[in-house]
mmCIF file of C-alpha atoms in Angstrom:
data_model
loop_
_atom_site.group_PDB
_atom_site.id
_atom_site.type_symbol
_atom_site.label_atom_id
_atom_site.label_comp_id
_atom_site.label_asym_id
_atom_site.label_seq_id
_atom_site.Cartn_x
_atom_site.Cartn_y
_atom_site.Cartn_z
ATOM 1 C CA MET A 8 3.054 -12.606 -18.856
ATOM 2 C CA TRP A 9 3.087 -12.130 -15.083
ATOM 3 C CA PHE A 10 1.715 -8.614 -14.946
ATOM 4 C CA LEU A 11 -1.109 -7.931 -17.387
ATOM 5 C CA PRO A 12 -1.629 -4.543 -19.037
ATOM 6 C CA ILE A 13 -4.566 -2.390 -17.924
ATOM 7 C CA ASP A 14 -7.465 -1.397 -20.132
ATOM 8 C CA LYS A 15 -6.652 1.671 -22.135
ATOM 9 C CA SER A 16 -10.115 3.069 -21.550
ATOM 10 C CA LEU A 17 -9.017 3.847 -17.958
ATOM 11 C CA LEU A 18 -6.772 6.662 -19.249
ATOM 12 C CA PHE A 19 -9.353 9.465 -18.978
ATOM 13 C CA THR A 20 -9.014 12.653 -20.952
ATOM 14 C CA LYS A 21 -11.213 15.711 -21.560
ATOM 15 C CA ASN A 22 -9.275 16.458 -24.764
ATOM 16 C CA ASP A 23 -8.881 19.953 -23.423
ATOM 17 C CA LYS A 24 -5.399 21.463 -23.040
ATOM 18 C CA GLU A 25 -6.719 23.826 -20.351
ATOM 19 C CA ASP A 26 -8.120 20.868 -18.325
ATOM 20 C CA PRO A 27 -5.470 18.159 -18.199
ATOM 21 C CA ARG A 28 -6.166 14.906 -16.364
ATOM 22 C CA MET A 29 -3.890 12.350 -14.738
ATOM 23 C CA GLY A 30 -4.829 9.787 -17.313
ATOM 24 C CA GLU A 31 -3.023 11.862 -19.950
ATOM 25 C CA LEU A 32 0.272 11.525 -18.064
ATOM 26 C CA VAL A 33 0.261 7.704 -18.120
ATOM 27 C CA GLN A 34 2.115 5.233 -20.367
ATOM 28 C CA ILE A 35 0.867 1.688 -20.314
ATOM 29 C CA ALA A 36 3.521 -1.060 -20.123
ATOM 30 C CA THR A 37 2.829 -3.897 -22.532
ATOM 31 C CA GLY A 38 3.565 -6.531 -19.912
ATOM 32 C CA PHE A 39 6.693 -8.420 -19.052
ATOM 33 C CA ASN A 40 7.805 -11.988 -18.570
ATOM 34 C CA GLU A 41 9.397 -13.374 -15.443
ATOM 35 C CA LEU A 42 12.277 -14.778 -17.503
ATOM 36 C CA ILE A 43 13.332 -11.319 -18.661
ATOM 37 C CA GLU A 44 15.059 -8.858 -16.378
ATOM 38 C CA PHE A 45 12.610 -5.984 -15.804
ATOM 39 C CA LYS A 46 14.018 -2.512 -16.427
ATOM 40 C CA PRO A 47 11.906 0.375 -15.194
ATOM 41 C CA SER A 48 11.060 3.192 -17.561
ATOM 42 C CA THR A 49 12.164 6.775 -17.219
ATOM 43 C CA ALA A 50 8.876 7.665 -15.537
ATOM 44 C CA ASP A 51 8.735 9.446 -12.167
ATOM 45 C CA PHE A 52 6.247 6.912 -10.781
ATOM 46 C CA HIS A 53 5.454 3.346 -11.545
ATOM 47 C CA ILE A 54 2.019 1.966 -10.741
ATOM 48 C CA HIS A 55 1.054 -1.715 -10.391
ATOM 49 C CA GLY A 56 -1.993 -3.520 -9.104
ATOM 50 C CA TYR A 57 -3.002 -6.638 -7.223
ATOM 51 C CA SER A 58 -6.345 -7.641 -8.566
ATOM 52 C CA ASP A 59 -6.400 -10.474 -6.078
ATOM 53 C CA ASP A 60 -8.398 -11.110 -2.913
ATOM 54 C CA GLU A 61 -7.592 -14.812 -2.388
ATOM 55 C CA GLY A 62 -5.611 -13.876 0.728
ATOM 56 C CA ILE A 63 -8.664 -12.142 2.167
ATOM 57 C CA ALA A 64 -10.824 -15.193 1.546
ATOM 58 C CA LEU A 65 -8.227 -17.399 3.185
ATOM 59 C CA ASN A 66 -8.347 -15.145 6.258
ATOM 60 C CA GLY A 67 -12.148 -15.401 6.426
ATOM 61 C CA GLY A 68 -12.774 -11.915 5.222
ATOM 62 C CA ARG A 69 -15.341 -10.581 2.784
ATOM 63 C CA THR A 70 -14.086 -10.729 -0.768
ATOM 64 C CA GLY A 71 -14.435 -8.054 -3.451
ATOM 65 C CA ALA A 72 -11.007 -6.331 -3.324
ATOM 66 C CA GLN A 73 -9.954 -7.985 -6.560
ATOM 67 C CA THR A 74 -11.733 -5.150 -8.368
ATOM 68 C CA GLY A 75 -10.065 -2.478 -6.217
ATOM 69 C CA PRO A 76 -7.091 -1.635 -8.504
ATOM 70 C CA ARG A 77 -9.342 -0.942 -11.463
ATOM 71 C CA GLN A 78 -11.700 1.268 -9.519
ATOM 72 C CA ILE A 79 -8.850 3.224 -7.855
ATOM 73 C CA ARG A 80 -7.385 3.858 -11.338
ATOM 74 C CA THR A 81 -10.788 4.930 -12.597
ATOM 75 C CA PHE A 82 -10.871 7.837 -10.178
ATOM 76 C CA LEU A 83 -7.151 8.535 -10.025
ATOM 77 C CA TYR A 84 -6.862 8.928 -13.759
ATOM 78 C CA LYS A 85 -9.845 11.333 -13.825
ATOM 79 C CA MET A 86 -8.182 13.661 -11.322
ATOM 80 C CA THR A 87 -6.453 16.880 -12.335
ATOM 81 C CA PRO A 88 -2.806 17.363 -11.477
ATOM 82 C CA ARG A 89 -2.190 19.158 -8.219
ATOM 83 C CA LEU A 90 -2.993 22.879 -8.241
ATOM 84 C CA GLY A 91 0.127 24.984 -8.434
ATOM 85 C CA SER A 92 2.197 22.311 -10.135
ATOM 86 C CA SER A 93 4.796 23.798 -12.504
ATOM 87 C CA THR A 94 5.534 20.364 -14.067
ATOM 88 C CA PHE A 95 3.506 17.208 -14.406
ATOM 89 C CA PRO A 96 4.784 13.736 -13.374
ATOM 90 C CA LYS A 97 5.487 10.972 -15.857
ATOM 91 C CA ILE A 98 3.723 7.760 -14.906
ATOM 92 C CA THR A 99 4.099 4.217 -16.187
ATOM 93 C CA ASP A 100 1.300 1.789 -15.353
ATOM 94 C CA LEU A 101 2.736 -1.746 -15.216
ATOM 95 C CA GLY A 102 -0.670 -3.436 -15.021
ATOM 96 C CA ASP A 103 -2.001 -6.069 -12.618
ATOM 97 C CA VAL A 104 -0.410 -9.254 -11.326
ATOM 98 C CA SER A 105 -1.582 -12.431 -13.079
ATOM 99 C CA ILE A 106 -3.489 -14.704 -10.729
ATOM 100 C CA GLN A 107 -2.872 -17.893 -12.788
ATOM 101 C CA THR A 108 -0.203 -19.145 -10.341
ATOM 102 C CA PRO A 109 -0.251 -20.124 -6.641
ATOM 103 C CA LEU A 110 -0.567 -17.197 -4.177
ATOM 104 C CA GLU A 111 2.915 -17.580 -2.699
ATOM 105 C CA GLN A 112 4.420 -17.410 -6.155
ATOM 106 C CA ARG A 113 2.478 -14.196 -6.864
ATOM 107 C CA HIS A 114 3.924 -12.673 -3.705
ATOM 108 C CA GLU A 115 7.436 -13.589 -4.815
ATOM 109 C CA ARG A 116 6.832 -12.067 -8.281
ATOM 110 C CA ALA A 117 5.469 -8.848 -6.770
ATOM 111 C CA ARG A 118 8.460 -8.694 -4.379
ATOM 112 C CA GLY A 119 10.857 -9.104 -7.313
ATOM 113 C CA LEU A 120 9.129 -6.327 -9.166
ATOM 114 C CA VAL A 121 9.372 -3.872 -6.251
ATOM 115 C CA HIS A 122 12.995 -4.801 -5.660
ATOM 116 C CA SER A 123 13.746 -3.993 -9.346
ATOM 117 C CA LEU A 124 12.057 -0.612 -9.003
ATOM 118 C CA VAL A 125 13.887 0.444 -5.862
ATOM 119 C CA GLU A 126 17.128 -0.840 -7.335
ATOM 120 C CA HIS A 127 16.665 1.696 -10.039
ATOM 121 C CA ASN A 128 15.608 4.387 -7.578
ATOM 122 C CA LYS A 129 12.058 4.505 -8.966
ATOM 123 C CA LYS A 130 9.121 5.467 -6.799
ATOM 124 C CA PHE A 131 6.143 3.080 -6.894
ATOM 125 C CA LEU A 132 2.475 2.988 -6.061
ATOM 126 C CA SER A 133 0.660 -0.362 -5.639
ATOM 127 C CA PHE A 134 -3.063 -0.830 -5.449
ATOM 128 C CA GLY A 135 -4.842 -3.847 -3.852
ATOM 129 C CA GLY A 136 -6.300 -6.233 -3.512
ATOM 130 C CA GLY A 137 -5.489 -8.132 -0.305
ATOM 131 C CA HIS A 138 -3.129 -6.728 2.306
ATOM 132 C CA ASP A 139 -1.048 -9.938 2.045
ATOM 133 C CA TYR A 140 0.742 -8.032 -0.743
ATOM 134 C CA GLY A 141 1.955 -5.668 1.903
ATOM 135 C CA TYR A 142 4.515 -8.339 2.596
ATOM 136 C CA ALA A 143 5.646 -8.415 -0.987
ATOM 137 C CA ASP A 144 5.918 -4.629 -1.304
ATOM 138 C CA ALA A 145 7.669 -4.103 2.023
ATOM 139 C CA CYS A 146 10.097 -7.037 1.467
ATOM 140 C CA GLY A 147 10.958 -5.894 -2.028
ATOM 141 C CA PHE A 148 11.791 -2.493 -0.525
ATOM 142 C CA LEU A 149 13.816 -4.006 2.335
ATOM 143 C CA ASP A 150 15.731 -6.322 -0.007
ATOM 144 C CA LYS A 151 17.426 -3.112 -1.111
ATOM 145 C CA TYR A 152 17.354 -0.987 2.074
ATOM 146 C CA GLN A 153 17.337 -3.361 5.039
ATOM 147 C CA GLY A 154 19.332 -2.369 8.070
ATOM 148 C CA ASP A 155 18.351 1.309 8.420
ATOM 149 C CA ALA A 156 15.047 1.809 6.637
ATOM 150 C CA VAL A 157 11.541 2.513 7.879
ATOM 151 C CA VAL A 158 8.259 0.671 7.160
ATOM 152 C CA ILE A 159 5.018 2.195 8.445
ATOM 153 C CA ASN A 160 1.710 0.381 8.350
ATOM 154 C CA PHE A 161 -1.540 2.297 8.806
ATOM 155 C CA ASP A 162 -4.136 -0.341 9.728
ATOM 156 C CA ALA A 163 -6.846 -1.267 12.144
ATOM 157 C CA HIS A 164 -5.202 -4.725 12.398
ATOM 158 C CA LEU A 165 -1.726 -5.857 13.293
ATOM 159 C CA ASP A 166 -1.706 -8.494 10.551
ATOM 160 C CA VAL A 167 0.812 -10.684 12.488
ATOM 161 C CA ARG A 168 -1.206 -13.876 12.583
ATOM 162 C CA PRO A 169 0.788 -17.103 12.608
ATOM 163 C CA THR A 170 1.610 -18.680 9.259
ATOM 164 C CA ASP A 171 1.095 -22.317 10.336
ATOM 165 C CA LYS A 172 -2.132 -22.418 8.351
ATOM 166 C CA GLY A 173 -0.613 -20.711 5.315
ATOM 167 C CA PHE A 174 -0.175 -17.160 4.031
ATOM 168 C CA HIS A 175 -3.110 -14.775 3.845
ATOM 169 C CA SER A 176 -4.132 -11.144 4.429
ATOM 170 C CA GLY A 177 -3.590 -11.508 8.186
ATOM 171 C CA THR A 178 0.072 -12.660 7.977
ATOM 172 C CA PRO A 179 2.109 -10.072 6.046
ATOM 173 C CA PHE A 180 3.879 -8.362 8.945
ATOM 174 C CA ARG A 181 4.580 -11.518 10.940
ATOM 175 C CA ARG A 182 6.395 -12.700 7.835
ATOM 176 C CA LEU A 183 8.187 -9.387 7.534
ATOM 177 C CA LEU A 184 9.247 -9.223 11.178
ATOM 178 C CA GLU A 185 10.466 -12.812 11.182
ATOM 179 C CA GLU A 186 12.498 -12.326 7.991
ATOM 180 C CA PHE A 187 13.908 -8.838 8.830
ATOM 181 C CA LYS A 188 14.081 -8.920 12.605
ATOM 182 C CA GLY A 189 16.471 -6.311 13.850
ATOM 183 C CA LYS A 190 16.894 -4.943 10.269
ATOM 184 C CA VAL A 191 13.968 -2.520 9.960
ATOM 185 C CA HIS A 192 12.314 0.233 11.939
ATOM 186 C CA PHE A 193 8.708 -0.990 11.815
ATOM 187 C CA PHE A 194 5.730 1.070 13.035
ATOM 188 C CA GLU A 195 1.959 0.508 13.025
ATOM 189 C CA PHE A 196 -0.506 3.393 13.508
ATOM 190 C CA GLY A 197 -4.333 3.372 13.757
ATOM 191 C CA LEU A 198 -4.632 -0.013 15.479
ATOM 192 C CA GLN A 199 -8.010 -0.662 17.046
ATOM 193 C CA ASP A 200 -8.540 -2.567 20.278
ATOM 194 C CA GLN A 201 -11.451 -4.645 19.021
ATOM 195 C CA CYS A 202 -9.461 -5.846 15.969
ATOM 196 C CA ASN A 203 -6.492 -7.430 17.693
ATOM 197 C CA SER A 204 -5.674 -10.097 20.293
ATOM 198 C CA GLN A 205 -3.394 -9.400 23.218
ATOM 199 C CA LYS A 206 -1.124 -12.271 22.277
ATOM 200 C CA HIS A 207 -0.625 -10.909 18.764
ATOM 201 C CA PHE A 208 0.021 -7.432 20.241
ATOM 202 C CA ASP A 209 2.617 -8.829 22.640
ATOM 203 C CA TRP A 210 4.290 -10.938 19.895
ATOM 204 C CA ALA A 211 4.680 -7.925 17.623
ATOM 205 C CA LYS A 212 6.218 -5.789 20.392
ATOM 206 C CA GLN A 213 8.590 -8.546 21.351
ATOM 207 C CA ASN A 214 9.742 -8.770 17.764
ATOM 208 C CA GLY A 215 10.550 -5.152 17.361
ATOM 209 C CA ALA A 216 7.327 -3.485 16.212
ATOM 210 C CA LYS A 217 6.421 -0.026 17.558
ATOM 211 C CA LEU A 218 2.615 -0.142 17.959
ATOM 212 C CA PHE A 219 0.131 2.738 18.362
ATOM 213 C CA THR A 220 -3.601 2.374 18.773
ATOM 214 C CA MET A 221 -6.341 4.916 18.185
ATOM 215 C CA ARG A 222 -6.253 5.613 21.905
ATOM 216 C CA ASP A 223 -2.679 6.978 21.453
ATOM 217 C CA GLN A 224 -3.955 9.616 19.032
ATOM 218 C CA VAL A 225 -5.555 11.720 21.777
ATOM 219 C CA ASP A 226 -3.651 14.782 20.530
ATOM 220 C CA GLY A 227 -3.861 13.799 16.857
ATOM 221 C CA LEU A 228 -2.036 11.525 14.432
ATOM 222 C CA LEU A 229 0.600 13.974 13.283
ATOM 223 C CA PRO A 230 1.888 14.957 16.788
ATOM 224 C CA LEU A 231 2.053 11.274 17.668
ATOM 225 C CA MET A 232 4.028 10.398 14.523
ATOM 226 C CA LYS A 233 6.453 13.246 14.983
ATOM 227 C CA LYS A 234 7.204 11.993 18.482
ATOM 228 C CA ALA A 235 7.364 8.277 17.559
ATOM 229 C CA LEU A 236 9.573 8.829 14.475
ATOM 230 C CA ALA A 237 11.893 11.482 15.998
ATOM 231 C CA GLY A 238 15.495 10.848 14.961
ATOM 232 C CA LEU A 239 14.619 8.738 11.917
ATOM 233 C CA GLU A 240 13.928 11.661 9.565
ATOM 234 C CA GLY A 241 15.616 11.406 6.206
ATOM 235 C CA LYS A 242 15.628 7.588 6.046
ATOM 236 C CA LYS A 243 14.196 5.527 3.277
ATOM 237 C CA LEU A 244 10.478 4.746 3.859
ATOM 238 C CA PHE A 245 7.802 2.450 2.537
ATOM 239 C CA ILE A 246 4.213 3.226 3.554
ATOM 240 C CA SER A 247 1.543 0.511 3.745
ATOM 241 C CA LEU A 248 -2.025 1.741 3.959
ATOM 242 C CA ASP A 249 -4.929 -0.599 4.626
ATOM 243 C CA MET A 250 -8.103 1.265 3.830
ATOM 244 C CA ASP A 251 -9.837 -0.232 6.891
ATOM 245 C CA ALA A 252 -7.630 2.083 8.976
ATOM 246 C CA PHE A 253 -10.175 4.798 8.083
ATOM 247 C CA THR A 254 -13.519 5.210 9.773
ATOM 248 C CA SER A 255 -16.286 3.329 7.986
ATOM 249 C CA THR A 256 -18.118 6.636 7.511
ATOM 250 C CA GLU A 257 -15.369 7.502 5.015
ATOM 251 C CA ALA A 258 -14.214 4.077 3.842
ATOM 252 C CA PRO A 259 -17.067 1.553 4.094
ATOM 253 C CA GLY A 260 -15.784 -0.541 1.152
ATOM 254 C CA CYS A 261 -13.301 -2.824 2.906
ATOM 255 C CA SER A 262 -13.212 -6.460 3.981
ATOM 256 C CA GLN A 263 -13.705 -5.218 7.513
ATOM 257 C CA SER A 264 -14.429 -1.594 8.427
ATOM 258 C CA TRP A 265 -15.160 0.142 11.779
ATOM 259 C CA VAL A 266 -16.627 3.523 12.645
ATOM 260 C CA THR A 267 -13.784 3.977 15.198
ATOM 261 C CA GLY A 268 -11.057 4.438 12.594
ATOM 262 C CA MET A 269 -8.993 7.376 11.376
ATOM 263 C CA LYS A 270 -10.350 10.387 9.561
ATOM 264 C CA SER A 271 -8.852 11.627 6.301
ATOM 265 C CA GLU A 272 -8.541 15.131 7.714
ATOM 266 C CA ASP A 273 -6.042 13.675 10.220
ATOM 267 C CA PHE A 274 -4.313 11.318 7.791
ATOM 268 C CA PHE A 275 -3.407 13.660 4.939
ATOM 269 C CA PRO A 276 -1.355 16.128 7.001
ATOM 270 C CA ALA A 277 0.505 13.146 8.485
ATOM 271 C CA LEU A 278 1.173 11.734 4.974
ATOM 272 C CA GLY A 279 2.340 15.130 3.778
ATOM 273 C CA TRP A 280 4.791 15.359 6.723
ATOM 274 C CA LEU A 281 6.194 11.874 5.846
ATOM 275 C CA VAL A 282 6.695 12.868 2.261
ATOM 276 C CA LYS A 283 8.565 16.054 3.238
ATOM 277 C CA ASN A 284 10.736 14.454 5.944
ATOM 278 C CA PHE A 285 11.541 11.019 4.620
ATOM 279 C CA GLU A 286 12.734 9.519 1.345
ATOM 280 C CA VAL A 287 9.496 7.757 0.470
ATOM 281 C CA ALA A 288 10.250 4.962 -1.982
ATOM 282 C CA GLY A 289 6.746 3.613 -2.284
ATOM 283 C CA LEU A 290 3.142 3.576 -1.088
ATOM 284 C CA GLY A 291 0.901 0.546 -1.106
ATOM 285 C CA VAL A 292 -2.876 1.017 -0.790
ATOM 286 C CA TYR A 293 -4.772 -2.177 0.015
ATOM 287 C CA GLU A 294 -8.183 -3.716 0.616
ATOM 288 C CA THR A 295 -10.351 -1.360 -1.404
ATOM 289 C CA SER A 296 -13.419 -3.432 -2.125
ATOM 290 C CA PRO A 297 -15.837 -1.762 -4.565
ATOM 291 C CA PRO A 298 -18.703 -4.325 -4.130
ATOM 292 C CA LEU A 299 -18.785 -3.417 -0.449
ATOM 293 C CA ASP A 300 -18.497 0.284 -1.046
ATOM 294 C CA TYR A 301 -21.136 3.021 -0.887
ATOM 295 C CA ASP A 302 -21.197 5.648 -3.717
ATOM 296 C CA ASN A 303 -17.506 4.838 -4.366
ATOM 297 C CA HIS A 304 -16.469 6.621 -1.130
ATOM 298 C CA THR A 305 -13.581 4.205 -0.501
ATOM 299 C CA SER A 306 -12.335 4.059 -4.056
ATOM 300 C CA LYS A 307 -12.274 7.809 -4.279
ATOM 301 C CA LEU A 308 -10.429 8.132 -0.984
ATOM 302 C CA ALA A 309 -7.934 5.486 -2.055
#
């Protein structure tokens, strides 16, 4: 088994037909083997997790994100469906990647899963775990849509470190830009000056990335995004969200977190605009680290 089923106890219910919860809308996959072609279910959304922070440790970060997927599910599956919804989504939870193989092989398995999902036009949500899986999710998406698709990373960090010392949570978008150079519209928002070197910044720009720091958000995130993405509306999109993009007052539970980050009140309107104006195939949420959190602030935000 290369994705392991989640604990059924995570599927919260009040046993009250007048108070439905997200956990009641979820079917648990029983797991699947890499030797068998994976065929997505008829669900509207497929969820999978990366209970793995080896990539963070290899990058010298604080560990703890391996428990992120479980804690995100804990709060997600307690939530009520959106107010005003006339129908409820169908969700299949595919479980968490097995960590019994080398990290690079885990990345390839995750990439293959995402590719299978987008091949069948299924929307996916992934929960991390290390942001090194941003490479797997984005590349699985681009394996289907390369050439005229969009990838957006919300992050304090560029994550374009060289791969000469191996793959880790600081390398996902160098790997992506090297593999898909000229074949993707790639944007990074929320970058923070104190988190990135000038050489890495220059390398990313030279290799096709469109980069925007917190200093560029003087008029707000949404106006900046509308200007930066003008003319690309309607294209296929994958969104990568590192929780350290948020201010540490809202998301302290990350491998690295700064008070100078984004605020959720700015992010959610921007996310809503993306969903309305692009064909969002998937959203990856990474680096939620419950052991470093305070009162579950980060897990609940994720």
